């Protein structure tokens, strides 16, 4: 049974519509089509570097395994340069960082499922960059272990919403 009062449960519930909107936006890409796959990766390349750089600048967050190099390598293999990253703006707080990290690391889970659609022979290091065993559960447990009062949770939700917003705008940027 999932607890509904944990920080992660509250974060998930508060951002469910944001998550659904990003999924719908990226769901328009047919990853079996080379042109759509290129466009999908380019959209991610506009968002991911900005949020990963922002996360690295937030003190107090755990180290994370970024995926920028994997994304750049996939684009290079497709003959595509890295696009200019978008600007990521969120409250510069540790709580907002945890919220944004929840989104970035959650996209790693979705990437594994999406990687199954990428045709053989197409580069898929970025989408195939799965979590190490237990890594996702450890992140969720770490979020729930934070001394979170209502203000902390509000900042975490704001950070997650900002990350979802960035990804949501990337296909049109």
PDB file of C-alpha atoms in Angstrom:
ATOM      1  CA  UNK A   1       0.000   0.000   0.000  1.00  0.00           C
ATOM      2  CA  UNK A   2       1.342   3.442  -0.933  1.00  0.00           C
ATOM      3  CA  UNK A   3       1.341   6.036   1.805  1.00  0.00           C
ATOM      4  CA  UNK A   4      -0.423   9.201   0.672  1.00  0.00           C
ATOM      5  CA  UNK A   5       1.118  11.560   3.216  1.00  0.00           C
ATOM      6  CA  UNK A   6       4.787  11.052   2.372  1.00  0.00           C
ATOM      7  CA  UNK A   7       6.708  13.848   0.718  1.00  0.00           C
ATOM      8  CA  UNK A   8       7.119  11.762  -2.436  1.00  0.00           C
ATOM      9  CA  UNK A   9       3.399  10.969  -2.557  1.00  0.00           C
ATOM     10  CA  UNK A  10       2.564  14.641  -2.156  1.00  0.00           C
ATOM     11  CA  UNK A  11       5.131  15.581  -4.817  1.00  0.00           C
ATOM     12  CA  UNK A  12       3.726  12.968  -7.200  1.00  0.00           C
ATOM     13  CA  UNK A  13       0.127  14.067  -6.624  1.00  0.00           C
ATOM     14  CA  UNK A  14       0.898  17.778  -6.956  1.00  0.00           C
ATOM     15  CA  UNK A  15       2.751  17.294 -10.246  1.00  0.00           C
ATOM     16  CA  UNK A  16       0.665  14.533 -11.860  1.00  0.00           C
ATOM     17  CA  UNK A  17      -0.952  16.907 -14.368  1.00  0.00           C
ATOM     18  CA  UNK A  18       2.460  18.397 -15.224  1.00  0.00           C
ATOM     19  CA  UNK A  19       3.854  14.906 -15.777  1.00  0.00           C
ATOM     20  CA  UNK A  20       0.890  13.959 -17.964  1.00  0.00           C
ATOM     21  CA  UNK A  21       1.311  17.126 -20.057  1.00  0.00           C
ATOM     22  CA  UNK A  22       5.003  16.412 -20.680  1.00  0.00           C
ATOM     23  CA  UNK A  23       4.214  12.796 -21.566  1.00  0.00           C
ATOM     24  CA  UNK A  24       1.553  13.979 -23.998  1.00  0.00           C
ATOM     25  CA  UNK A  25       3.919  16.500 -25.580  1.00  0.00           C
ATOM     26  CA  UNK A  26       6.673  13.987 -26.108  1.00  0.00           C
ATOM     27  CA  UNK A  27       4.169  11.248 -26.982  1.00  0.00           C
ATOM     28  CA  UNK A  28       3.659  12.867 -30.372  1.00  0.00           C
ATOM     29  CA  UNK A  29       7.086  11.607 -31.437  1.00  0.00           C
ATOM     30  CA  UNK A  30       7.221   8.234 -33.152  1.00  0.00           C
ATOM     31  CA  UNK A  31      10.588   6.944 -31.971  1.00  0.00           C
ATOM     32  CA  UNK A  32      10.589   4.306 -34.708  1.00  0.00           C
ATOM     33  CA  UNK A  33      10.793   7.168 -37.221  1.00  0.00           C
ATOM     34  CA  UNK A  34      14.322   8.562 -37.646  1.00  0.00           C
ATOM     35  CA  UNK A  35      13.161  12.168 -38.079  1.00  0.00           C
ATOM     36  CA  UNK A  36      10.935  12.034 -35.015  1.00  0.00           C
ATOM     37  CA  UNK A  37      13.691  10.390 -32.979  1.00  0.00           C
ATOM     38  CA  UNK A  38      16.143  13.156 -33.947  1.00  0.00           C
ATOM     39  CA  UNK A  39      13.571  15.804 -32.967  1.00  0.00           C
ATOM     40  CA  UNK A  40      12.854  14.011 -29.684  1.00  0.00           C
ATOM     41  CA  UNK A  41      16.547  13.971 -28.743  1.00  0.00           C
ATOM     42  CA  UNK A  42      17.007  17.601 -29.784  1.00  0.00           C
ATOM     43  CA  UNK A  43      14.088  18.629 -27.567  1.00  0.00           C
ATOM     44  CA  UNK A  44      15.634  16.765 -24.634  1.00  0.00           C
ATOM     45  CA  UNK A  45      18.986  18.388 -25.416  1.00  0.00           C
ATOM     46  CA  UNK A  46      17.381  21.808 -24.985  1.00  0.00           C
ATOM     47  CA  UNK A  47      16.125  20.953 -21.485  1.00  0.00           C
ATOM     48  CA  UNK A  48      18.436  18.416 -19.870  1.00  0.00           C
ATOM     49  CA  UNK A  49      21.696  20.441 -19.857  1.00  0.00           C
ATOM     50  CA  UNK A  50      19.975  23.420 -18.260  1.00  0.00           C
ATOM     51  CA  UNK A  51      18.395  21.505 -15.410  1.00  0.00           C
ATOM     52  CA  UNK A  52      21.461  19.316 -14.796  1.00  0.00           C
ATOM     53  CA  UNK A  53      23.705  22.407 -14.582  1.00  0.00           C
ATOM     54  CA  UNK A  54      21.241  24.029 -12.197  1.00  0.00           C
ATOM     55  CA  UNK A  55      21.187  20.896 -10.015  1.00  0.00           C
ATOM     56  CA  UNK A  56      24.993  20.843  -9.824  1.00  0.00           C
ATOM     57  CA  UNK A  57      24.898  24.388  -8.432  1.00  0.00           C
ATOM     58  CA  UNK A  58      22.514  23.567  -5.558  1.00  0.00           C
ATOM     59  CA  UNK A  59      24.531  22.769  -2.421  1.00  0.00           C
ATOM     60  CA  UNK A  60      23.219  19.963  -0.251  1.00  0.00           C
ATOM     61  CA  UNK A  61      21.965  17.689  -3.010  1.00  0.00           C
ATOM     62  CA  UNK A  62      23.404  14.214  -3.468  1.00  0.00           C
ATOM     63  CA  UNK A  63      25.654  13.511  -6.431  1.00  0.00           C
ATOM     64  CA  UNK A  64      23.796  12.278  -9.460  1.00  0.00           C
ATOM     65  CA  UNK A  65      24.857  10.576 -12.662  1.00  0.00           C
ATOM     66  CA  UNK A  66      24.158  13.120 -15.361  1.00  0.00           C
ATOM     67  CA  UNK A  67      23.221  12.055 -18.877  1.00  0.00           C
ATOM     68  CA  UNK A  68      24.395  15.055 -20.871  1.00  0.00           C
ATOM     69  CA  UNK A  69      27.386  13.232 -22.374  1.00  0.00           C
ATOM     70  CA  UNK A  70      25.187  10.289 -23.398  1.00  0.00           C
ATOM     71  CA  UNK A  71      22.691  12.615 -25.057  1.00  0.00           C
ATOM     72  CA  UNK A  72      25.470  14.523 -26.840  1.00  0.00           C
ATOM     73  CA  UNK A  73      27.000  11.239 -28.065  1.00  0.00           C
ATOM     74  CA  UNK A  74      23.643  10.045 -29.434  1.00  0.00           C
ATOM     75  CA  UNK A  75      23.113  13.335 -31.260  1.00  0.00           C
ATOM     76  CA  UNK A  76      26.656  13.272 -32.630  1.00  0.00           C
ATOM     77  CA  UNK A  77      26.104   9.727 -33.913  1.00  0.00           C
ATOM     78  CA  UNK A  78      23.040  11.055 -35.734  1.00  0.00           C
ATOM     79  CA  UNK A  79      25.039  13.948 -37.204  1.00  0.00           C
ATOM     80  CA  UNK A  80      23.228  16.482 -35.042  1.00  0.00           C
ATOM     81  CA  UNK A  81      24.966  19.176 -32.984  1.00  0.00           C
ATOM     82  CA  UNK A  82      23.891  19.922 -29.442  1.00  0.00           C
ATOM     83  CA  UNK A  83      21.365  22.761 -29.537  1.00  0.00           C
ATOM     84  CA  UNK A  84      21.660  25.754 -27.247  1.00  0.00           C
ATOM     85  CA  UNK A  85      20.108  24.852 -23.917  1.00  0.00           C
ATOM     86  CA  UNK A  86      17.044  26.634 -22.664  1.00  0.00           C
ATOM     87  CA  UNK A  87      17.183  28.624 -19.442  1.00  0.00           C
ATOM     88  CA  UNK A  88      16.011  26.827 -16.331  1.00  0.00           C
ATOM     89  CA  UNK A  89      14.580  29.063 -13.663  1.00  0.00           C
ATOM     90  CA  UNK A  90      13.452  27.816 -10.291  1.00  0.00           C
ATOM     91  CA  UNK A  91      13.723  28.816  -6.672  1.00  0.00           C
ATOM     92  CA  UNK A  92      17.365  28.217  -5.730  1.00  0.00           C
ATOM     93  CA  UNK A  93      16.738  26.073  -2.674  1.00  0.00           C
ATOM     94  CA  UNK A  94      17.691  22.576  -1.646  1.00  0.00           C
ATOM     95  CA  UNK A  95      14.025  21.573  -1.560  1.00  0.00           C
ATOM     96  CA  UNK A  96      13.476  22.826  -5.118  1.00  0.00           C
ATOM     97  CA  UNK A  97      16.577  20.893  -6.106  1.00  0.00           C
ATOM     98  CA  UNK A  98      15.124  17.685  -4.700  1.00  0.00           C
ATOM     99  CA  UNK A  99      11.923  18.356  -6.645  1.00  0.00           C
ATOM    100  CA  UNK A 100      13.767  18.958  -9.918  1.00  0.00           C
ATOM    101  CA  UNK A 101      15.948  15.897  -9.308  1.00  0.00           C
ATOM    102  CA  UNK A 102      12.787  13.838  -8.831  1.00  0.00           C
ATOM    103  CA  UNK A 103      11.730  14.866 -12.350  1.00  0.00           C
ATOM    104  CA  UNK A 104      15.131  14.372 -14.009  1.00  0.00           C
ATOM    105  CA  UNK A 105      15.676  10.981 -12.416  1.00  0.00           C
ATOM    106  CA  UNK A 106      12.078   9.992 -13.079  1.00  0.00           C
ATOM    107  CA  UNK A 107      12.660  10.674 -16.758  1.00  0.00           C
ATOM    108  CA  UNK A 108      15.390   8.053 -16.610  1.00  0.00           C
ATOM    109  CA  UNK A 109      12.698   5.480 -15.790  1.00  0.00           C
ATOM    110  CA  UNK A 110      10.576   6.587 -18.723  1.00  0.00           C
ATOM    111  CA  UNK A 111      13.623   6.559 -20.969  1.00  0.00           C
ATOM    112  CA  UNK A 112      14.128   2.839 -20.435  1.00  0.00           C
ATOM    113  CA  UNK A 113      10.593   2.116 -21.612  1.00  0.00           C
ATOM    114  CA  UNK A 114      10.980   4.461 -24.577  1.00  0.00           C
ATOM    115  CA  UNK A 115      14.330   2.932 -25.555  1.00  0.00           C
ATOM    116  CA  UNK A 116      12.485  -0.250 -26.529  1.00  0.00           C
ATOM    117  CA  UNK A 117      10.908   1.690 -29.414  1.00  0.00           C
ATOM    118  CA  UNK A 118      14.195   2.916 -30.865  1.00  0.00           C
ATOM    119  CA  UNK A 119      15.099   0.877 -33.951  1.00  0.00           C
ATOM    120  CA  UNK A 120      18.141  -1.364 -33.914  1.00  0.00           C
ATOM    121  CA  UNK A 121      21.179   0.532 -35.120  1.00  0.00           C
ATOM    122  CA  UNK A 122      20.033   3.916 -33.814  1.00  0.00           C
ATOM    123  CA  UNK A 123      22.059   5.338 -30.926  1.00  0.00           C
ATOM    124  CA  UNK A 124      20.162   5.040 -27.654  1.00  0.00           C
ATOM    125  CA  UNK A 125      22.684   5.522 -24.854  1.00  0.00           C
ATOM    126  CA  UNK A 126      20.674   8.424 -23.434  1.00  0.00           C
ATOM    127  CA  UNK A 127      17.346   6.606 -23.267  1.00  0.00           C
ATOM    128  CA  UNK A 128      19.064   3.393 -22.209  1.00  0.00           C
ATOM    129  CA  UNK A 129      20.790   4.971 -19.193  1.00  0.00           C
ATOM    130  CA  UNK A 130      18.860   3.113 -16.519  1.00  0.00           C
ATOM    131  CA  UNK A 131      19.161   3.471 -12.785  1.00  0.00           C
ATOM    132  CA  UNK A 132      21.617   1.311 -10.937  1.00  0.00           C
ATOM    133  CA  UNK A 133      19.944  -1.362  -8.793  1.00  0.00           C
ATOM    134  CA  UNK A 134      18.039   0.340  -5.993  1.00  0.00           C
ATOM    135  CA  UNK A 135      19.019   3.848  -7.116  1.00  0.00           C
ATOM    136  CA  UNK A 136      15.470   5.123  -7.776  1.00  0.00           C
ATOM    137  CA  UNK A 137      14.120   3.713  -4.511  1.00  0.00           C
ATOM    138  CA  UNK A 138      17.066   5.285  -2.657  1.00  0.00           C
ATOM    139  CA  UNK A 139      16.302   8.682  -4.188  1.00  0.00           C
ATOM    140  CA  UNK A 140      12.652   8.459  -3.184  1.00  0.00           C
ATOM    141  CA  UNK A 141      13.614   7.363   0.334  1.00  0.00           C
ATOM    142  CA  UNK A 142      16.086  10.254   0.562  1.00  0.00           C
ATOM    143  CA  UNK A 143      13.369  12.732  -0.448  1.00  0.00           C
ATOM    144  CA  UNK A 144      11.041  11.280   2.178  1.00  0.00           C
ATOM    145  CA  UNK A 145      13.847  11.459   4.781  1.00  0.00           C
ATOM    146  CA  UNK A 146      14.291  15.216   4.359  1.00  0.00           C
ATOM    147  CA  UNK A 147      13.099  17.329   7.297  1.00  0.00           C
ATOM    148  CA  UNK A 148      10.186  18.609   5.240  1.00  0.00           C
ATOM    149  CA  UNK A 149       7.763  21.140   6.612  1.00  0.00           C
ATOM    150  CA  UNK A 150       5.022  22.687   4.470  1.00  0.00           C
ATOM    151  CA  UNK A 151       7.368  25.367   3.094  1.00  0.00           C
ATOM    152  CA  UNK A 152       9.946  22.720   2.132  1.00  0.00           C
ATOM    153  CA  UNK A 153       7.304  20.642   0.369  1.00  0.00           C
ATOM    154  CA  UNK A 154       6.009  23.728  -1.451  1.00  0.00           C
ATOM    155  CA  UNK A 155       9.555  24.490  -2.684  1.00  0.00           C
ATOM    156  CA  UNK A 156      10.065  20.870  -3.759  1.00  0.00           C
ATOM    157  CA  UNK A 157       6.809  20.968  -5.695  1.00  0.00           C
ATOM    158  CA  UNK A 158       7.827  24.294  -7.265  1.00  0.00           C
ATOM    159  CA  UNK A 159      11.186  22.797  -8.334  1.00  0.00           C
ATOM    160  CA  UNK A 160       9.480  19.765  -9.853  1.00  0.00           C
ATOM    161  CA  UNK A 161       6.907  21.905 -11.644  1.00  0.00           C
ATOM    162  CA  UNK A 162       9.679  24.123 -13.025  1.00  0.00           C
ATOM    163  CA  UNK A 163      11.483  21.047 -14.377  1.00  0.00           C
ATOM    164  CA  UNK A 164       8.299  19.663 -15.926  1.00  0.00           C
ATOM    165  CA  UNK A 165       7.614  23.095 -17.436  1.00  0.00           C
ATOM    166  CA  UNK A 166      11.091  23.219 -18.977  1.00  0.00           C
ATOM    167  CA  UNK A 167      10.643  19.792 -20.574  1.00  0.00           C
ATOM    168  CA  UNK A 168       7.144  20.738 -21.657  1.00  0.00           C
ATOM    169  CA  UNK A 169       8.396  23.811 -23.514  1.00  0.00           C
ATOM    170  CA  UNK A 170      11.406  22.074 -25.098  1.00  0.00           C
ATOM    171  CA  UNK A 171       9.664  20.541 -28.145  1.00  0.00           C
ATOM    172  CA  UNK A 172       8.464  23.983 -29.244  1.00  0.00           C
ATOM    173  CA  UNK A 173      11.646  25.909 -28.345  1.00  0.00           C
TER     174      UNK A 173
END
